[in-house]
PDB file of C-alpha atoms in Angstrom:
ATOM      1  CA  MET O   1      73.215 108.947 -37.721  1.00  0.00           C
ATOM      2  CA  PRO O   2      74.763 105.526 -38.477  1.00  0.00           C
ATOM      3  CA  THR O   3      73.459 102.796 -36.231  1.00  0.00           C
ATOM      4  CA  ASP O   4      75.441 100.673 -33.880  1.00  0.00           C
ATOM      5  CA  ARG O   5      76.145  97.687 -36.120  1.00  0.00           C
ATOM      6  CA  THR O   6      77.346  95.532 -33.193  1.00  0.00           C
ATOM      7  CA  ALA O   7      74.048  95.876 -31.516  1.00  0.00           C
ATOM      8  CA  SER O   8      72.041  95.135 -34.603  1.00  0.00           C
ATOM      9  CA  VAL O   9      74.133  92.040 -35.352  1.00  0.00           C
ATOM     10  CA  SER O  10      73.522  90.526 -31.872  1.00  0.00           C
ATOM     11  CA  ALA O  11      69.704  90.639 -32.325  1.00  0.00           C
ATOM     12  CA  THR O  12      69.628  88.685 -35.496  1.00  0.00           C
ATOM     13  CA  PRO O  13      70.854  85.236 -36.848  1.00  0.00           C
ATOM     14  CA  LEU O  14      73.884  87.037 -38.099  1.00  0.00           C
ATOM     15  CA  GLY O  15      75.025  87.359 -34.618  1.00  0.00           C
ATOM     16  CA  ARG O  16      75.870  83.600 -34.701  1.00  0.00           C
ATOM     17  CA  PHE O  17      78.877  84.230 -36.940  1.00  0.00           C
ATOM     18  CA  SER O  18      81.232  87.101 -37.721  1.00  0.00           C
ATOM     19  CA  LEU O  19      82.916  88.164 -40.846  1.00  0.00           C
ATOM     20  CA  SER O  20      84.969  90.753 -38.944  1.00  0.00           C
ATOM     21  CA  GLY O  21      88.237  91.268 -40.812  1.00  0.00           C
ATOM     22  CA  GLN O  22      86.973  89.797 -44.011  1.00  0.00           C
ATOM     23  CA  THR O  23      86.400  91.490 -47.337  1.00  0.00           C
ATOM     24  CA  ALA O  24      83.367  90.567 -49.449  1.00  0.00           C
ATOM     25  CA  LEU O  25      82.804  91.542 -53.048  1.00  0.00           C
ATOM     26  CA  VAL O  26      79.321  91.590 -54.386  1.00  0.00           C
ATOM     27  CA  THR O  27      78.621  91.802 -58.032  1.00  0.00           C
ATOM     28  CA  GLY O  28      75.554  93.584 -59.320  1.00  0.00           C
ATOM     29  CA  ALA O  29      75.548  95.169 -55.975  1.00  0.00           C
ATOM     30  CA  ALA O  30      73.444  98.180 -56.975  1.00  0.00           C
ATOM     31  CA  GLY O  31      70.147  96.100 -57.489  1.00  0.00           C
ATOM     32  CA  GLY O  32      67.760  95.288 -54.845  1.00  0.00           C
ATOM     33  CA  LEU O  33      69.041  91.788 -54.134  1.00  0.00           C
ATOM     34  CA  GLY O  34      72.619  92.894 -54.304  1.00  0.00           C
ATOM     35  CA  ARG O  35      72.100  95.766 -52.006  1.00  0.00           C
ATOM     36  CA  ALA O  36      70.530  93.493 -49.414  1.00  0.00           C
ATOM     37  CA  GLN O  37      73.416  91.097 -49.587  1.00  0.00           C
ATOM     38  CA  CYS O  38      75.911  94.079 -49.192  1.00  0.00           C
ATOM     39  CA  LEU O  39      73.895  94.990 -46.146  1.00  0.00           C
ATOM     40  CA  ALA O  40      73.823  91.482 -44.619  1.00  0.00           C
ATOM     41  CA  LEU O  41      77.575  90.934 -45.246  1.00  0.00           C
ATOM     42  CA  GLY O  42      78.546  94.419 -43.831  1.00  0.00           C
ATOM     43  CA  THR O  43      76.171  93.897 -40.745  1.00  0.00           C
ATOM     44  CA  ALA O  44      78.111  90.678 -40.119  1.00  0.00           C
ATOM     45  CA  GLY O  45      81.252  92.752 -39.914  1.00  0.00           C
ATOM     46  CA  ALA O  46      82.753  92.505 -43.452  1.00  0.00           C
ATOM     47  CA  ARG O  47      84.309  95.253 -45.405  1.00  0.00           C
ATOM     48  CA  VAL O  48      82.137  95.236 -48.575  1.00  0.00           C
ATOM     49  CA  ILE O  49      83.424  95.953 -52.137  1.00  0.00           C
ATOM     50  CA  VAL O  50      80.315  97.156 -53.908  1.00  0.00           C
ATOM     51  CA  SER O  51      80.747  96.321 -57.649  1.00  0.00           C
ATOM     52  CA  ASP O  52      78.400  96.990 -60.441  1.00  0.00           C
ATOM     53  CA  LEU O  53      78.371  97.772 -64.118  1.00  0.00           C
ATOM     54  CA  ASP O  54      77.145 101.276 -63.193  1.00  0.00           C
ATOM     55  CA  PRO O  55      79.739 103.155 -61.203  1.00  0.00           C
ATOM     56  CA  ARG O  56      77.363 105.782 -60.180  1.00  0.00           C
ATOM     57  CA  ALA O  57      74.872 103.191 -58.879  1.00  0.00           C
ATOM     58  CA  ALA O  58      77.698 101.409 -57.010  1.00  0.00           C
ATOM     59  CA  GLU O  59      78.573 104.794 -55.334  1.00  0.00           C
ATOM     60  CA  GLU O  60      74.868 105.370 -54.340  1.00  0.00           C
ATOM     61  CA  THR O  61      74.761 101.985 -52.846  1.00  0.00           C
ATOM     62  CA  CYS O  62      77.993 102.703 -50.810  1.00  0.00           C
ATOM     63  CA  ALA O  63      76.284 106.026 -49.425  1.00  0.00           C
ATOM     64  CA  TYR O  64      73.291 103.879 -48.408  1.00  0.00           C
ATOM     65  CA  LEU O  65      75.698 101.361 -46.653  1.00  0.00           C
ATOM     66  CA  GLY O  66      77.455 104.190 -44.983  1.00  0.00           C
ATOM     67  CA  GLU O  67      74.116 105.213 -43.337  1.00  0.00           C
ATOM     68  CA  HIS O  68      74.370 101.706 -41.618  1.00  0.00           C
ATOM     69  CA  ALA O  69      77.927 102.243 -40.394  1.00  0.00           C
ATOM     70  CA  ILE O  70      79.223  99.761 -43.052  1.00  0.00           C
ATOM     71  CA  ASP O  71      82.735 100.021 -44.302  1.00  0.00           C
ATOM     72  CA  CYS O  72      82.588  99.754 -48.165  1.00  0.00           C
ATOM     73  CA  SER O  73      84.070 100.952 -51.283  1.00  0.00           C
ATOM     74  CA  PRO O  74      82.583 101.094 -54.879  1.00  0.00           C
ATOM     75  CA  LEU O  75      84.128  99.200 -57.919  1.00  0.00           C
ATOM     76  CA  GLU O  76      83.076  99.293 -61.586  1.00  0.00           C
ATOM     77  CA  LEU O  77      82.971  95.721 -62.809  1.00  0.00           C
ATOM     78  CA  ASP O  78      81.446  94.473 -66.169  1.00  0.00           C
ATOM     79  CA  ALA O  79      80.875  90.874 -65.574  1.00  0.00           C
ATOM     80  CA  THR O  80      79.821  90.329 -69.219  1.00  0.00           C
ATOM     81  CA  ARG O  81      83.420  90.767 -70.374  1.00  0.00           C
ATOM     82  CA  PRO O  82      86.298  88.824 -69.042  1.00  0.00           C
ATOM     83  CA  SER O  83      88.455  91.815 -69.841  1.00  0.00           C
ATOM     84  CA  GLY O  84      86.050  93.832 -67.505  1.00  0.00           C
ATOM     85  CA  VAL O  85      86.501  91.316 -64.865  1.00  0.00           C
ATOM     86  CA  ASP O  86      90.249  91.276 -65.220  1.00  0.00           C
ATOM     87  CA  ALA O  87      90.375  95.212 -65.193  1.00  0.00           C
ATOM     88  CA  ALA O  88      88.443  95.258 -61.905  1.00  0.00           C
ATOM     89  CA  PHE O  89      90.560  92.534 -60.177  1.00  0.00           C
ATOM     90  CA  ASP O  90      93.796  94.131 -61.511  1.00  0.00           C
ATOM     91  CA  ALA O  91      92.802  97.331 -59.916  1.00  0.00           C
ATOM     92  CA  LEU O  92      92.096  95.727 -56.554  1.00  0.00           C
ATOM     93  CA  GLU O  93      95.318  93.671 -56.688  1.00  0.00           C
ATOM     94  CA  ALA O  94      97.300  96.862 -57.483  1.00  0.00           C
ATOM     95  CA  SER O  95      96.221  98.340 -54.233  1.00  0.00           C
ATOM     96  CA  GLY O  96      96.785  95.233 -52.296  1.00  0.00           C
ATOM     97  CA  ASP O  97      93.170  94.477 -51.942  1.00  0.00           C
ATOM     98  CA  GLY O  98      90.951  91.367 -52.813  1.00  0.00           C
ATOM     99  CA  PRO O  99      87.943  89.570 -51.537  1.00  0.00           C
ATOM    100  CA  ASP O 100      87.907  86.829 -49.032  1.00  0.00           C
ATOM    101  CA  VAL O 101      84.367  86.241 -49.953  1.00  0.00           C
ATOM    102  CA  LEU O 102      82.834  86.610 -53.528  1.00  0.00           C
ATOM    103  CA  VAL O 103      79.143  86.909 -54.014  1.00  0.00           C
ATOM    104  CA  ASN O 104      78.282  86.408 -57.793  1.00  0.00           C
ATOM    105  CA  ASN O 105      75.049  88.155 -57.843  1.00  0.00           C
ATOM    106  CA  ALA O 106      75.064  89.986 -61.239  1.00  0.00           C
ATOM    107  CA  GLY O 107      72.361  88.648 -63.482  1.00  0.00           C
ATOM    108  CA  VAL O 108      69.573  89.333 -66.046  1.00  0.00           C
ATOM    109  CA  SER O 109      66.074  88.066 -66.355  1.00  0.00           C
ATOM    110  CA  LEU O 110      64.902  88.324 -70.033  1.00  0.00           C
ATOM    111  CA  ARG O 111      61.667  86.419 -70.385  1.00  0.00           C
ATOM    112  CA  ASN O 112      60.353  84.884 -73.558  1.00  0.00           C
ATOM    113  CA  SER O 113      58.564  81.725 -74.584  1.00  0.00           C
ATOM    114  CA  ALA O 114      60.644  78.772 -75.981  1.00  0.00           C
ATOM    115  CA  LEU O 115      58.838  79.388 -79.320  1.00  0.00           C
ATOM    116  CA  GLU O 116      59.611  83.008 -79.437  1.00  0.00           C
ATOM    117  CA  ALA O 117      63.002  83.517 -77.622  1.00  0.00           C
ATOM    118  CA  THR O 118      65.630  85.418 -79.867  1.00  0.00           C
ATOM    119  CA  PRO O 119      69.284  84.616 -80.115  1.00  0.00           C
ATOM    120  CA  GLU O 120      70.018  88.049 -78.791  1.00  0.00           C
ATOM    121  CA  GLU O 121      67.960  87.270 -75.499  1.00  0.00           C
ATOM    122  CA  PHE O 122      69.720  83.851 -75.391  1.00  0.00           C
ATOM    123  CA  ASP O 123      73.251  85.311 -75.874  1.00  0.00           C
ATOM    124  CA  THR O 124      72.660  88.199 -73.388  1.00  0.00           C
ATOM    125  CA  THR O 125      71.259  85.968 -70.701  1.00  0.00           C
ATOM    126  CA  LEU O 126      74.066  83.338 -70.907  1.00  0.00           C
ATOM    127  CA  SER O 127      76.659  86.128 -71.228  1.00  0.00           C
ATOM    128  CA  VAL O 128      75.692  87.620 -67.828  1.00  0.00           C
ATOM    129  CA  ASN O 129      74.185  84.749 -65.919  1.00  0.00           C
ATOM    130  CA  LEU O 130      76.672  82.007 -66.835  1.00  0.00           C
ATOM    131  CA  ARG O 131      79.737  83.463 -68.448  1.00  0.00           C
ATOM    132  CA  GLY O 132      80.008  86.362 -66.121  1.00  0.00           C
ATOM    133  CA  THR O 133      79.349  84.188 -63.069  1.00  0.00           C
ATOM    134  CA  TYR O 134      82.063  81.646 -64.408  1.00  0.00           C
ATOM    135  CA  PHE O 135      84.934  84.024 -65.075  1.00  0.00           C
ATOM    136  CA  THR O 136      84.383  86.307 -62.030  1.00  0.00           C
ATOM    137  CA  ALA O 137      84.658  83.149 -59.971  1.00  0.00           C
ATOM    138  CA  GLN O 138      87.539  81.996 -61.774  1.00  0.00           C
ATOM    139  CA  ARG O 139      89.426  85.141 -61.305  1.00  0.00           C
ATOM    140  CA  ALA O 140      88.582  85.338 -57.631  1.00  0.00           C
ATOM    141  CA  ALA O 141      89.572  81.715 -57.081  1.00  0.00           C
ATOM    142  CA  ARG O 142      92.954  82.235 -58.579  1.00  0.00           C
ATOM    143  CA  ALA O 143      93.643  85.051 -56.068  1.00  0.00           C
ATOM    144  CA  MET O 144      92.168  83.029 -53.315  1.00  0.00           C
ATOM    145  CA  ARG O 145      94.338  80.038 -54.043  1.00  0.00           C
ATOM    146  CA  GLU O 146      97.365  82.208 -53.545  1.00  0.00           C
ATOM    147  CA  ARG O 147      96.156  83.392 -50.179  1.00  0.00           C
ATOM    148  CA  GLY O 148      95.116  79.978 -48.855  1.00  0.00           C
ATOM    149  CA  GLY O 149      91.494  80.001 -49.574  1.00  0.00           C
ATOM    150  CA  GLY O 150      88.135  81.767 -49.673  1.00  0.00           C
ATOM    151  CA  ARG O 151      84.465  81.478 -50.109  1.00  0.00           C
ATOM    152  CA  ILE O 152      82.287  81.843 -53.407  1.00  0.00           C
ATOM    153  CA  ILE O 153      78.633  82.013 -53.470  1.00  0.00           C
ATOM    154  CA  ASN O 154      76.941  81.931 -56.954  1.00  0.00           C
ATOM    155  CA  LEU O 155      73.448  83.051 -57.298  1.00  0.00           C
ATOM    156  CA  ALA O 156      71.392  80.287 -58.981  1.00  0.00           C
ATOM    157  CA  SER O 157      67.562  80.276 -58.867  1.00  0.00           C
ATOM    158  CA  ILE O 158      64.746  77.900 -58.299  1.00  0.00           C
ATOM    159  CA  GLY O 159      64.593  78.090 -62.076  1.00  0.00           C
ATOM    160  CA  GLY O 160      67.834  76.193 -62.242  1.00  0.00           C
ATOM    161  CA  LEU O 161      66.030  73.175 -60.397  1.00  0.00           C
ATOM    162  CA  VAL O 162      62.584  73.265 -61.637  1.00  0.00           C
ATOM    163  CA  VAL O 163      60.338  74.849 -64.264  1.00  0.00           C
ATOM    164  CA  ASP O 164      59.427  78.088 -62.618  1.00  0.00           C
ATOM    165  CA  GLY O 165      56.758  79.270 -65.020  1.00  0.00           C
ATOM    166  CA  GLU O 166      55.965  80.404 -68.497  1.00  0.00           C
ATOM    167  CA  CYS O 167      58.617  82.194 -70.525  1.00  0.00           C
ATOM    168  CA  SER O 168      61.603  80.775 -68.431  1.00  0.00           C
ATOM    169  CA  SER O 169      63.292  78.543 -70.682  1.00  0.00           C
ATOM    170  CA  VAL O 170      66.428  80.679 -71.429  1.00  0.00           C
ATOM    171  CA  TYR O 171      66.681  81.922 -67.811  1.00  0.00           C
ATOM    172  CA  ASP O 172      66.248  78.560 -66.322  1.00  0.00           C
ATOM    173  CA  ALA O 173      68.899  77.018 -68.544  1.00  0.00           C
ATOM    174  CA  SER O 174      71.396  79.554 -67.446  1.00  0.00           C
ATOM    175  CA  LYS O 175      70.598  79.093 -63.855  1.00  0.00           C
ATOM    176  CA  ALA O 176      70.779  75.411 -64.251  1.00  0.00           C
ATOM    177  CA  ALA O 177      74.224  75.680 -65.665  1.00  0.00           C
ATOM    178  CA  VAL O 178      75.103  77.763 -62.672  1.00  0.00           C
ATOM    179  CA  VAL O 179      74.122  75.075 -60.410  1.00  0.00           C
ATOM    180  CA  GLN O 180      76.247  72.490 -62.188  1.00  0.00           C
ATOM    181  CA  VAL O 181      79.452  74.636 -62.608  1.00  0.00           C
ATOM    182  CA  THR O 182      79.355  75.488 -58.890  1.00  0.00           C
ATOM    183  CA  LYS O 183      79.431  71.630 -58.226  1.00  0.00           C
ATOM    184  CA  ASN O 184      82.624  71.455 -60.465  1.00  0.00           C
ATOM    185  CA  MET O 185      84.231  74.548 -58.836  1.00  0.00           C
ATOM    186  CA  ALA O 186      83.642  73.098 -55.456  1.00  0.00           C
ATOM    187  CA  TYR O 187      85.076  69.574 -56.431  1.00  0.00           C
ATOM    188  CA  GLU O 188      88.139  71.436 -58.144  1.00  0.00           C
ATOM    189  CA  TRP O 189      88.936  74.077 -55.796  1.00  0.00           C
ATOM    190  CA  GLY O 190      88.241  72.458 -52.302  1.00  0.00           C
ATOM    191  CA  ARG O 191      91.888  71.331 -52.211  1.00  0.00           C
ATOM    192  CA  TYR O 192      92.848  75.060 -52.072  1.00  0.00           C
ATOM    193  CA  GLY O 193      90.713  75.823 -49.216  1.00  0.00           C
ATOM    194  CA  ILE O 194      87.990  77.467 -51.461  1.00  0.00           C
ATOM    195  CA  ARG O 195      84.469  76.757 -50.666  1.00  0.00           C
ATOM    196  CA  ALA O 196      82.083  77.290 -53.596  1.00  0.00           C
ATOM    197  CA  ASN O 197      78.327  77.068 -53.133  1.00  0.00           C
ATOM    198  CA  ALA O 198      75.195  78.177 -54.910  1.00  0.00           C
ATOM    199  CA  ILE O 199      71.889  79.525 -53.645  1.00  0.00           C
ATOM    200  CA  ALA O 200      68.726  79.402 -55.426  1.00  0.00           C
ATOM    201  CA  PRO O 201      66.274  82.283 -54.578  1.00  0.00           C
ATOM    202  CA  GLY O 202      62.584  82.269 -55.412  1.00  0.00           C
ATOM    203  CA  TYR O 203      60.648  85.149 -56.775  1.00  0.00           C
ATOM    204  CA  ARG O 204      61.071  88.629 -54.823  1.00  0.00           C
ATOM    205  CA  VAL O 205      59.453  91.907 -54.979  1.00  0.00           C
ATOM    206  CA  TYR O 206      61.942  93.819 -57.292  1.00  0.00           C
ATOM    207  CA  SER O 207      62.129  95.147 -60.712  1.00  0.00           C
ATOM    208  CA  GLN O 208      63.323  92.047 -62.607  1.00  0.00           C
ATOM    209  CA  CYS O 209      60.364  89.959 -61.153  1.00  0.00           C
ATOM    210  CA  THR O 210      57.809  92.678 -62.379  1.00  0.00           C
ATOM    211  CA  GLY O 211      55.000  90.791 -64.033  1.00  0.00           C
ATOM    212  CA  LEU O 212      56.059  87.317 -63.083  1.00  0.00           C
ATOM    213  CA  GLN O 213      54.242  86.999 -59.616  1.00  0.00           C
ATOM    214  CA  PRO O 214      50.673  87.096 -58.734  1.00  0.00           C
ATOM    215  CA  GLY O 215      49.641  90.225 -56.886  1.00  0.00           C
ATOM    216  CA  GLY O 216      47.067  91.210 -54.172  1.00  0.00           C
ATOM    217  CA  GLU O 217      45.144  88.264 -52.531  1.00  0.00           C
ATOM    218  CA  ALA O 218      46.952  85.733 -54.744  1.00  0.00           C
ATOM    219  CA  ASN O 219      50.218  86.178 -52.880  1.00  0.00           C
ATOM    220  CA  PHE O 220      48.421  85.395 -49.658  1.00  0.00           C
ATOM    221  CA  GLY O 221      47.092  82.215 -51.115  1.00  0.00           C
ATOM    222  CA  LEU O 222      50.631  80.963 -51.741  1.00  0.00           C
ATOM    223  CA  LEU O 223      51.543  81.174 -48.080  1.00  0.00           C
TER     224      LEU O 223
END
């Protein structure tokens, strides 16, 4: 049975603010981090648009969120193609819908050394992590400008700020670019009531970080 969302919010730091009446769109929402973001936003009261390249995975995530009494709907969105971004937002706007909050979470982590990285790995990484983030934010910001404002959160990484290990040059370059374009977005769009920020997560226990973290007792040594 769905839990009482109001009770769960009051017992957490999320109880300090409310997104009630707001709509949040999360890209790459079917992955581990994306699903967690959907859960947090929904727990804070937002209606969540669960967008993902894989429409079945988006529906499965919605089913999971429904178990937590979160109002959500799935949306197919291919962040690697501007036409895919436009198609998703066109569909939302045709139904009178649109996000007050955008979380640009979709990303890939293809790791190879700076001596061995391929053009294909470079293009794929930049296509998703930078171009996808840029043009999804752009399309959302155009709609937010018309409505008088909104919030955009871009997912960068500690790798966008420091060298985070071996085989990270291409990934780190893409995330460093996300950090910079977010600053430009904040500067340009603030006048329209749009707040743009980036967050920089570290390593987490999920599929894209497999093989990148120490295991067992070594994890405790980092604490």
